[in-house]
CSV table of C-alpha atoms and ligand atoms in Angstrom, one decimal:
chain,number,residue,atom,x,y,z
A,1,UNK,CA,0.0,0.0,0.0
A,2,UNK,CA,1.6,3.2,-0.6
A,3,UNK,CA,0.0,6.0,1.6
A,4,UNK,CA,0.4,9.3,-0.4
A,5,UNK,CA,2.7,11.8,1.2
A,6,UNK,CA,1.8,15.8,0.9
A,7,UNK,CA,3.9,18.6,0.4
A,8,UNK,CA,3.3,20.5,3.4
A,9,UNK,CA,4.1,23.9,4.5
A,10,UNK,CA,3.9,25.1,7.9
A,11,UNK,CA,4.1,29.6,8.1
A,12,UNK,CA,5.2,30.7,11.3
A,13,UNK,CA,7.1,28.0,12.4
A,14,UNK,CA,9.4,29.6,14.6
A,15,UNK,CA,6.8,30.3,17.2
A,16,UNK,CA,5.5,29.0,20.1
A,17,UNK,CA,2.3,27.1,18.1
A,18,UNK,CA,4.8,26.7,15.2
A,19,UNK,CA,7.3,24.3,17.1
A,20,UNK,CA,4.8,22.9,18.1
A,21,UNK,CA,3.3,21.9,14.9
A,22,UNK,CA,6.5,20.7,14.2
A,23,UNK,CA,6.5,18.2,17.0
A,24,UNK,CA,2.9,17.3,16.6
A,25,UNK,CA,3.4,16.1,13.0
A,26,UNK,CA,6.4,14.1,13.5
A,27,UNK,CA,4.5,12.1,16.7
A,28,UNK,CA,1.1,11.6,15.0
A,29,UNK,CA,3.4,10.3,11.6
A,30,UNK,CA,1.6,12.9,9.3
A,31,UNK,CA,2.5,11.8,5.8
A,32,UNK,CA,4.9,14.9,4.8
A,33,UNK,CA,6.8,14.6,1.6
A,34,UNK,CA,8.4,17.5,1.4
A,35,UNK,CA,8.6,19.9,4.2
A,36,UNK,CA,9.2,24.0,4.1
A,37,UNK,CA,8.9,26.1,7.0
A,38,UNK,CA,8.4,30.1,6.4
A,39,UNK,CA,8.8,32.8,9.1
A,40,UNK,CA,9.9,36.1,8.9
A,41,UNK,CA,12.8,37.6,7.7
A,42,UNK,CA,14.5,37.9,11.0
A,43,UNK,CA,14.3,33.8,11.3
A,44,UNK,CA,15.6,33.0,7.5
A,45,UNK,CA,18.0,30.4,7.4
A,46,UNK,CA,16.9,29.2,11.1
A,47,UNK,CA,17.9,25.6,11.3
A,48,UNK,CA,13.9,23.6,12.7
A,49,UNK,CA,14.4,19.2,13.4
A,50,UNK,CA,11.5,17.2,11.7
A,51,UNK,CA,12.2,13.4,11.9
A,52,UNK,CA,15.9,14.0,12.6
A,53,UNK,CA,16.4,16.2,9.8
A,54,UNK,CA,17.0,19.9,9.7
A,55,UNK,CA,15.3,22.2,7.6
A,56,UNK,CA,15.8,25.6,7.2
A,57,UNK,CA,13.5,28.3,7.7
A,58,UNK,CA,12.8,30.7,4.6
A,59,UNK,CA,11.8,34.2,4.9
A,60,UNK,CA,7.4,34.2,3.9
A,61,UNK,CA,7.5,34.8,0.4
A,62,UNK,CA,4.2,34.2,-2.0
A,63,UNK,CA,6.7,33.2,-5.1
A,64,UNK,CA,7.6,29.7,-3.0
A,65,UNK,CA,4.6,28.3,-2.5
A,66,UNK,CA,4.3,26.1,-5.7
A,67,UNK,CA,3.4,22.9,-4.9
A,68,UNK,CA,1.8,23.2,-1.3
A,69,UNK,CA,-0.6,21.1,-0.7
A,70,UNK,CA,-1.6,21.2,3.0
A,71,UNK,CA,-0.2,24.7,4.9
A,72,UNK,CA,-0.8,25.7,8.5
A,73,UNK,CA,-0.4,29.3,9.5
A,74,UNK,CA,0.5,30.5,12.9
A,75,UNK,CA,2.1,34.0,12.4
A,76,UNK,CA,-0.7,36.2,13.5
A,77,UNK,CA,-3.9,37.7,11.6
A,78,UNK,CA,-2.6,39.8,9.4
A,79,UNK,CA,-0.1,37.4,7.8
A,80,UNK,CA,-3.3,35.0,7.4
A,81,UNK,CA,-5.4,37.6,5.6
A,82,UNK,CA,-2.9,38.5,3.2
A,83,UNK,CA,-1.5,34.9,2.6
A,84,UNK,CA,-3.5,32.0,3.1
A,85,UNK,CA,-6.2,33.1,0.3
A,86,UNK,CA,-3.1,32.9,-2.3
A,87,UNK,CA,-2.5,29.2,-1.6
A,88,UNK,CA,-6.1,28.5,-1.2
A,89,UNK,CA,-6.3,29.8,-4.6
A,90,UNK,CA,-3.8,27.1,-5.8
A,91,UNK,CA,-6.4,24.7,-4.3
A,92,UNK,CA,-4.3,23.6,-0.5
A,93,UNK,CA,-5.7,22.9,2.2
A,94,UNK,CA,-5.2,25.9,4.9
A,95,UNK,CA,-5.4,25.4,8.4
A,96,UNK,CA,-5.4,29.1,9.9
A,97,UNK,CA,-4.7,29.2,13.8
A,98,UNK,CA,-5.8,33.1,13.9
A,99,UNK,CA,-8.5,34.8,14.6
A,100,UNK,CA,-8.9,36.4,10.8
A,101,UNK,CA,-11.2,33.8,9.4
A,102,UNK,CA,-13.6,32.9,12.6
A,103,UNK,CA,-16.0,34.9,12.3
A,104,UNK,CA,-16.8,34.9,8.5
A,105,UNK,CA,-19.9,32.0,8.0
A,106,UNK,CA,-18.5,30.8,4.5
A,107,UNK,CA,-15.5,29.4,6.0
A,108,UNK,CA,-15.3,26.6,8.5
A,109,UNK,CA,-14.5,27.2,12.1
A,110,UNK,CA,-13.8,23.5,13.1
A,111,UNK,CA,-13.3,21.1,16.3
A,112,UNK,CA,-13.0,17.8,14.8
A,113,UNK,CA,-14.5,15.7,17.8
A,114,UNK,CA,-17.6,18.5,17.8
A,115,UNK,CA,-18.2,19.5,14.0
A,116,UNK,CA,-15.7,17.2,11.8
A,117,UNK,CA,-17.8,16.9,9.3
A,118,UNK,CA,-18.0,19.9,7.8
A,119,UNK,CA,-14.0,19.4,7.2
A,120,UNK,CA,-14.1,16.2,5.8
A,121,UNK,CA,-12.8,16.3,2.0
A,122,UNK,CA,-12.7,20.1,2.2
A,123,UNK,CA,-9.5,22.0,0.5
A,124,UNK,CA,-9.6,26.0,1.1
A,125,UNK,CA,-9.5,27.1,4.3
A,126,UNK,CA,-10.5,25.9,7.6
A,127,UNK,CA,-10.3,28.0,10.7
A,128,UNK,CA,-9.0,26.7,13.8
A,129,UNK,CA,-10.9,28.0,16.8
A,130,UNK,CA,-9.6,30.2,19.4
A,131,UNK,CA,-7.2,28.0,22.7
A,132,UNK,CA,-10.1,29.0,25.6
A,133,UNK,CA,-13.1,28.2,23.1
A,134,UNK,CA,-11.9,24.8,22.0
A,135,UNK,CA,-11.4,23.4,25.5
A,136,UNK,CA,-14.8,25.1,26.9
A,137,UNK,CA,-16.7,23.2,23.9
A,138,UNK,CA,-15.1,20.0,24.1
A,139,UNK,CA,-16.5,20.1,27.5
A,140,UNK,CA,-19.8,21.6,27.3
A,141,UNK,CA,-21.0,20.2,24.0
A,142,UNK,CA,-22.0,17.1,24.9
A,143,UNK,CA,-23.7,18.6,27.9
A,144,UNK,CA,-25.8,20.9,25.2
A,145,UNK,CA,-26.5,17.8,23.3
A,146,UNK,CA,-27.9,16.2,26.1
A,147,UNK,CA,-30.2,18.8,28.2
A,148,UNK,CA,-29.5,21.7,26.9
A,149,UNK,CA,-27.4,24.9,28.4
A,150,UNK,CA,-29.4,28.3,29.4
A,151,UNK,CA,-26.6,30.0,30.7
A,152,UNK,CA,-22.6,29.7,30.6
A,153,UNK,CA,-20.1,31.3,33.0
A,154,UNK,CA,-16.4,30.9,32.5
A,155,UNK,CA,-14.0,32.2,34.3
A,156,UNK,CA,-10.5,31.8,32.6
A,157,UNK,CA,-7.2,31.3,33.7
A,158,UNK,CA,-4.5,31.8,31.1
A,159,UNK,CA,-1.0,31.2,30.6
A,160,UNK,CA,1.2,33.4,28.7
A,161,UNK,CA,2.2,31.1,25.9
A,162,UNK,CA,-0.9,31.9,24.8
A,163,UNK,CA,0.5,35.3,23.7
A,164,UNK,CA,3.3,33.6,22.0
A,165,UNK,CA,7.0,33.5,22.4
A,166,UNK,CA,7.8,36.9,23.3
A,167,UNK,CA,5.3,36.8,26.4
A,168,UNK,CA,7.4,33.6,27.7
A,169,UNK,CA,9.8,35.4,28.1
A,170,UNK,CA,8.5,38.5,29.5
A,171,UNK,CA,7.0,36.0,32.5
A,172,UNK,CA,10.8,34.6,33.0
A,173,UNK,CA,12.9,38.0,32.9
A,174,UNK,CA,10.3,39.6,35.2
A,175,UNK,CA,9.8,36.5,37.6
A,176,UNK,CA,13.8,36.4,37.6
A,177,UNK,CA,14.2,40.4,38.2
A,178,UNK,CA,11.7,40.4,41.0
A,179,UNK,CA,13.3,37.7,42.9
A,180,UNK,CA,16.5,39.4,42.6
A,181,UNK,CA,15.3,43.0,43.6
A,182,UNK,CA,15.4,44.4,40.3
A,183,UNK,CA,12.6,46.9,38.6
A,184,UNK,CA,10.4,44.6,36.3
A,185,UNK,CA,10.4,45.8,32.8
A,186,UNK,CA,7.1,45.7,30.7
A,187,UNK,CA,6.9,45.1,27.1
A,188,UNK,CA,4.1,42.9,26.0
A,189,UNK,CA,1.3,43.2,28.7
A,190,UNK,CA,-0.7,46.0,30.2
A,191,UNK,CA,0.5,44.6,33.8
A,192,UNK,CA,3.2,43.3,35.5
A,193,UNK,CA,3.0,39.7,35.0
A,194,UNK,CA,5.4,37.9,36.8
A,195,UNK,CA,3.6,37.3,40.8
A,196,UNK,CA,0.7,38.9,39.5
A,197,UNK,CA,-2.6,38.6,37.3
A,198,UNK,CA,-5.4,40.9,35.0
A,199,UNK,CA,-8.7,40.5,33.6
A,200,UNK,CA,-7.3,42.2,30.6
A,201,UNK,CA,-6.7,40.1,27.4
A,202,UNK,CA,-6.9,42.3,24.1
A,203,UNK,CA,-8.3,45.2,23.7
A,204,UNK,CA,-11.6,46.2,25.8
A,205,UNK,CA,-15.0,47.3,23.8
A,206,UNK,CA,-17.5,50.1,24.2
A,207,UNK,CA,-19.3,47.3,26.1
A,208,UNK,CA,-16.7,46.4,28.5
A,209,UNK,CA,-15.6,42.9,27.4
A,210,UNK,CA,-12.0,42.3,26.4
A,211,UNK,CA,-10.9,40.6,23.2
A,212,UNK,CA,-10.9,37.3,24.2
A,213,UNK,CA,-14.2,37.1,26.2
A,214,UNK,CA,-15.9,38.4,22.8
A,215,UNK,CA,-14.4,35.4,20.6
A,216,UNK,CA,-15.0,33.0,23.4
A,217,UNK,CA,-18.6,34.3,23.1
A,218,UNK,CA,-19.2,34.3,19.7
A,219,UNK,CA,-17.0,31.1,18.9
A,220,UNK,CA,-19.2,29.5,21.7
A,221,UNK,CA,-22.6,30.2,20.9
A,222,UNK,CA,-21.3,29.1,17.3
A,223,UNK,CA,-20.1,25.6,18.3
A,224,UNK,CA,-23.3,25.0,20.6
A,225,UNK,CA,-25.3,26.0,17.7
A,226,UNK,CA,-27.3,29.0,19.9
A,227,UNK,CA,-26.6,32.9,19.0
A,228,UNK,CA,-28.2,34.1,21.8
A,229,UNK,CA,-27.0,31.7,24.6
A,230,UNK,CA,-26.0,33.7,27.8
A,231,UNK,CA,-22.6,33.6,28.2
A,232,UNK,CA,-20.4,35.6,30.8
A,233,UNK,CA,-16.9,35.1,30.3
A,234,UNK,CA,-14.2,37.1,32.2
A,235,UNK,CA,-10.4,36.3,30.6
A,236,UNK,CA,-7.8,36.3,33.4
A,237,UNK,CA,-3.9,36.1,32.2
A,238,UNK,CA,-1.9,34.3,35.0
A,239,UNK,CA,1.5,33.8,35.4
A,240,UNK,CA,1.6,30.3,34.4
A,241,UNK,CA,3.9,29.4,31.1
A,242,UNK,CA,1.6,26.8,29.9
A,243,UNK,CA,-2.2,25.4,30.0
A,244,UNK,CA,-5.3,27.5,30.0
A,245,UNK,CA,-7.9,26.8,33.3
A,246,UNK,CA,-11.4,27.5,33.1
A,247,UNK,CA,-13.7,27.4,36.2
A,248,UNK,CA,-17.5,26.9,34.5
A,249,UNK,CA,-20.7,26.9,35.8
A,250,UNK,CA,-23.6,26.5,33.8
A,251,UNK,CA,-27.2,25.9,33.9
A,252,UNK,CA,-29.3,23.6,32.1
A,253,UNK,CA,-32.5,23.8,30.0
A,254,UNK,CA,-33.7,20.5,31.3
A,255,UNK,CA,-32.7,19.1,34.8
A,256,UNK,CA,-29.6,17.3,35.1
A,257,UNK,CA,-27.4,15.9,37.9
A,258,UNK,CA,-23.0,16.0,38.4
A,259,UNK,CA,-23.6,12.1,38.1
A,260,UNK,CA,-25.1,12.1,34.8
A,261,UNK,CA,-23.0,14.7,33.5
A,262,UNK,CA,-19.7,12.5,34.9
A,263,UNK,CA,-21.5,9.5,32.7
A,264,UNK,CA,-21.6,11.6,29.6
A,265,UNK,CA,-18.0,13.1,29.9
A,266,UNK,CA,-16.7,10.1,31.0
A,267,UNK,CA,-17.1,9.1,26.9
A,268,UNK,CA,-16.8,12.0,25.5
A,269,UNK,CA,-14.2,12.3,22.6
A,270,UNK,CA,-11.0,14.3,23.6
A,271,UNK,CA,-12.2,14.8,27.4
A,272,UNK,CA,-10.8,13.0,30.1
A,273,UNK,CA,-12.7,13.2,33.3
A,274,UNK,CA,-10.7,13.6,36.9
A,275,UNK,CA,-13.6,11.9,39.1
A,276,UNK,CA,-11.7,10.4,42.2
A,277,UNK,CA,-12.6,11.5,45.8
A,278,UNK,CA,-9.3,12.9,46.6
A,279,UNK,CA,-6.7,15.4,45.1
A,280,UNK,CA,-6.6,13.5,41.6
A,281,UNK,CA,-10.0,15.0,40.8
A,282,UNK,CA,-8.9,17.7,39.2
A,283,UNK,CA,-6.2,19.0,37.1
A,284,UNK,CA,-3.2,21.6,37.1
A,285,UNK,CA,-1.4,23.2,34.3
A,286,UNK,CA,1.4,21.3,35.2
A,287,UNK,CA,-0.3,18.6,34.9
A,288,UNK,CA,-1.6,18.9,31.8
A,289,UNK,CA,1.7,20.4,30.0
A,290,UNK,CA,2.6,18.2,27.0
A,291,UNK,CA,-0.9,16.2,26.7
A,292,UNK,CA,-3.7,16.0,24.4
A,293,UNK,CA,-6.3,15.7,26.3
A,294,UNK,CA,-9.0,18.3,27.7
A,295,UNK,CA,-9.0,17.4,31.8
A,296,UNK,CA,-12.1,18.0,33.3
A,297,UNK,CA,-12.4,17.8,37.4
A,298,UNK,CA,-14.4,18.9,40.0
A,299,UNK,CA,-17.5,18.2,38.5
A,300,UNK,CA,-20.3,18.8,41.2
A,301,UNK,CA,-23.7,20.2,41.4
A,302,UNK,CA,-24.7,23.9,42.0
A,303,UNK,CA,-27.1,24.2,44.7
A,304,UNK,CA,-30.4,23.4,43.9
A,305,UNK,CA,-29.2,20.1,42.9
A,306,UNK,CA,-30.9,19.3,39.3
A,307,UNK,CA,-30.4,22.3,38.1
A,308,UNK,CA,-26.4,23.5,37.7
A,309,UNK,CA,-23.0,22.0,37.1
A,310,UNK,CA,-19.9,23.5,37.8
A,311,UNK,CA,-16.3,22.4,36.6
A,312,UNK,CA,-12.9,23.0,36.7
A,313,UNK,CA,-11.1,22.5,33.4
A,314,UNK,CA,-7.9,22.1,31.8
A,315,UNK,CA,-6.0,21.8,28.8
A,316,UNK,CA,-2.7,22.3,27.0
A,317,UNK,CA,-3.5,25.3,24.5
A,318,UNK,CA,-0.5,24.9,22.4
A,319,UNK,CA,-1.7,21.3,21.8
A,320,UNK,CA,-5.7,20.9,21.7
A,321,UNK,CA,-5.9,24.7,22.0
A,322,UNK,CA,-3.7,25.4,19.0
A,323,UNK,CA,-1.6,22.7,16.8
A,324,UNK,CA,-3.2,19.6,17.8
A,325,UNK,CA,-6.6,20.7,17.1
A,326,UNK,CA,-5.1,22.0,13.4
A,327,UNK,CA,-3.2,18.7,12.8
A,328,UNK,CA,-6.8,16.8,13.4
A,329,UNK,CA,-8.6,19.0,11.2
A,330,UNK,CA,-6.1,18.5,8.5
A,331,UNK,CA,-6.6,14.9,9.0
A,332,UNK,CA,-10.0,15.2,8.9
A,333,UNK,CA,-10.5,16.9,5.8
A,334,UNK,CA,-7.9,14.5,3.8
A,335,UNK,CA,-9.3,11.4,5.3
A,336,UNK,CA,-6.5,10.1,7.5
A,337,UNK,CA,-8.4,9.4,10.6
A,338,UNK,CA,-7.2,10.9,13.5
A,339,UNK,CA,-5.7,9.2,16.2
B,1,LIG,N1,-0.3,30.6,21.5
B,1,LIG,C1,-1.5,30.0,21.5
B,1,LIG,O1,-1.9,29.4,22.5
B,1,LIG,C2,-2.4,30.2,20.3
B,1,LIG,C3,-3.5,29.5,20.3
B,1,LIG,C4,-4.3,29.6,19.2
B,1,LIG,C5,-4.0,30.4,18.2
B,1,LIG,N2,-2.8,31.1,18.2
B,1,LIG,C6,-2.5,32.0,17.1
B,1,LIG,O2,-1.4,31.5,16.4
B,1,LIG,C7,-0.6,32.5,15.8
B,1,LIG,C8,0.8,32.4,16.3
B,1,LIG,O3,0.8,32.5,17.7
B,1,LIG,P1,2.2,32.1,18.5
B,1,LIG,O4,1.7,32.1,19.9
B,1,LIG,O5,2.9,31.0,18.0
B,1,LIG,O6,3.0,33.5,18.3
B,1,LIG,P2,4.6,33.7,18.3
B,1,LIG,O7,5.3,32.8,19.3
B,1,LIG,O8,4.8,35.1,18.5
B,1,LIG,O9,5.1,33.3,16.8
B,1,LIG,C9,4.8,34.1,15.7
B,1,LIG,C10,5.3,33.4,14.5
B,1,LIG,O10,4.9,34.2,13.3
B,1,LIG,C11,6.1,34.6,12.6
B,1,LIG,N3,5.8,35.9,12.0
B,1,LIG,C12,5.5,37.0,12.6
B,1,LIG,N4,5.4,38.1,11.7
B,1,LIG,C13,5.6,37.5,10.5
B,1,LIG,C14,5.6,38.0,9.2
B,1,LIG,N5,5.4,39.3,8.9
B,1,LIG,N6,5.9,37.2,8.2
B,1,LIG,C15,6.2,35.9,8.4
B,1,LIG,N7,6.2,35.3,9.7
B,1,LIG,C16,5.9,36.1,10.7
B,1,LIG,C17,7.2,34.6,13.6
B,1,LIG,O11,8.4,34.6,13.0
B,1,LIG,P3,9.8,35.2,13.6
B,1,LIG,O12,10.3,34.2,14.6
B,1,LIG,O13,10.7,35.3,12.4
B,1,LIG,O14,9.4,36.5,14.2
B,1,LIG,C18,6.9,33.4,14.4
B,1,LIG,O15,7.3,32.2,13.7
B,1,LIG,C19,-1.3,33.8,16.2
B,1,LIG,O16,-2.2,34.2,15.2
B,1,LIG,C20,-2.1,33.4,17.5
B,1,LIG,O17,-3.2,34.2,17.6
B,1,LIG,C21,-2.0,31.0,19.3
């Protein structure tokens, strides 16, 4: 059997989502022919290991992207808009881990476990939802399925990977220059970050919601197939390098107990429920670092019982939040099965 290999092309590969594509692909044995990595020019000739091979990065130029035939993008909106339409012109498959194609209804904003289907055999471009909505949805889907959600409130807890590179850094220098009596210098965030939090993520609206709670909400209500759910989000950066946590409570249409809910989760694709009695009934970002799965502890019933659920959940969003997610849909919508 020969399995056909693509030519795959991964833009923004430098970055924090970008290595980890790179690692993600080579676990999960994606059939890559040839490989090219683009950045910008600052990263050209950048040296990136795929399958114990180096391959060096190239500085993002329309003119090489003959050939391409499956292309993630994780360099930001703006590279997205102006690039990813070229190649889906040339008939790829794009994968697009920003926000510039979310919100437009012609193009698909996919989780494979929720809404696979509309990626299977699709070529053009597929959006990749936002790190805090995927691992909300994975969560609560199932639950909407079942009984039906009236309201959602999430309270997030975000690391600063999530911002990329840069931000990593920001929350080491800073961590390192306040533990050594130094003045803490800000570049990327609002706040200081390091021993410290804010309910500030992206800009804030005429309304009062940041950036992120408004593509939570409208990625959300998208995935759970309601535009006028309730939703009250507040997005909290933390000082954590890696994992987002969401506490969640939510109310159901029809009446509901933590038992059944634990029953539902227990199979739901992607989640893996934390039920014990004692400390391993929930999750940490440590705990989740490096793993695919969407952890979901805590689960218990908000007084009156039969009537709300509240949860503590936990995911890596560089994996299921960002590459992971855009490795499955790309295996989705060329038929490999994903594992
Ligand atoms: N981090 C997350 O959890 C997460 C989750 C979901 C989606 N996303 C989205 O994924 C994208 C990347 O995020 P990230 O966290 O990986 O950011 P990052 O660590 O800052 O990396 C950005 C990448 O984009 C490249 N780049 C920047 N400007 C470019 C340009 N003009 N031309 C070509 N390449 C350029 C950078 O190359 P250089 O190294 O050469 O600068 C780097 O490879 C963003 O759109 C973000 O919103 C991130």
């Amino acid at each position: 059997l020969v399995v056909k290999k693509y030519t795959v092309a991964i833009i923004g590969a430098t970055g924090a989502v970008g290595c980890e594509l790179i690692k993600i692909l080579e676990k999960r044995d994606f059939p890559v022919g040839e490989f090219r990595l683009f950045a910008s020019k600052r990263s050209a000739g950048r040296l990136k290991e795929f399958k114990r091979e180096s391959f060096a990065v190239q500085a993002l130029d329309a003119s090489s992207f003959e050939g391409i035939e499956v292309a993630f993008f994780s360099a930001g909106s703006a590279v997205s808009k102006e690039f990813a339409p070229i190649l889906a012109s040339h008939g790829a498959l794009v994968v697009d881990n920003s926000s510039a194609f979310r919100a437009r209804r012609d193009i698909p904003l996919v989780i494979p476990e929720v809404n696979g289907y509309e990626a299977r055999g699709k070529r053009g471009i597929i959006a990749n939802p936002n790190c805090s909505t995927v691992q909300l949805v994975l969560a609560v889907e199932p639950i909407q399925r079942a009984w039906g959600i009236e309201h959602l409130f999430v309270a997030t807890y975000q690391s600063v990977s999530g911002t990329g590179g840069r931000a990593m850094r920001e929350l080491r220098e800073q961590s390192l220059a306040h533990l050594e009596g130094r003045p803490l210098e800000k570049e990327i965030y609002p706040s200081e970050i390091a021993f410290n939090l804010f309910p500030h993520i992206g800009d804030f609206d005429s309304e009062g919601l940041n950036l992120e709670e408004r593509k939570i909400v409208f990625e959300t209500r998208r995935f759970l197939r309601d535009e006028s759910l309730i939703l009250s989000v507040t997005a909290v950066r933390v000082p954590v390098f890696r994992c987002h946590s969401e506490a969640v409570a939510l109310i159901t249409k029809k009446t509901t107990t933590a038992s059944e809910v634990a029953d539902l989760l227990r199979s739901a694709p992607g989640v893996r429920l934390m039920d014990g009695k004692d400390m391993a009934s929930y999750s940490t970002p440590r705990l989740a670092e490096g793993r695919d799965e969407v952890f979901v502890g805590r689960l218990r019933n908000t007084l009156p019982e039969g009537h709300g659920i509240s949860m503590w959940i936990v995911s890596d969003n560089l994996r299921k939040g960002a590459a992971l997610n855009a490795v499955q849909i790309a295996e989705t919508a060329l038929g490999l099965g994903y594992k």
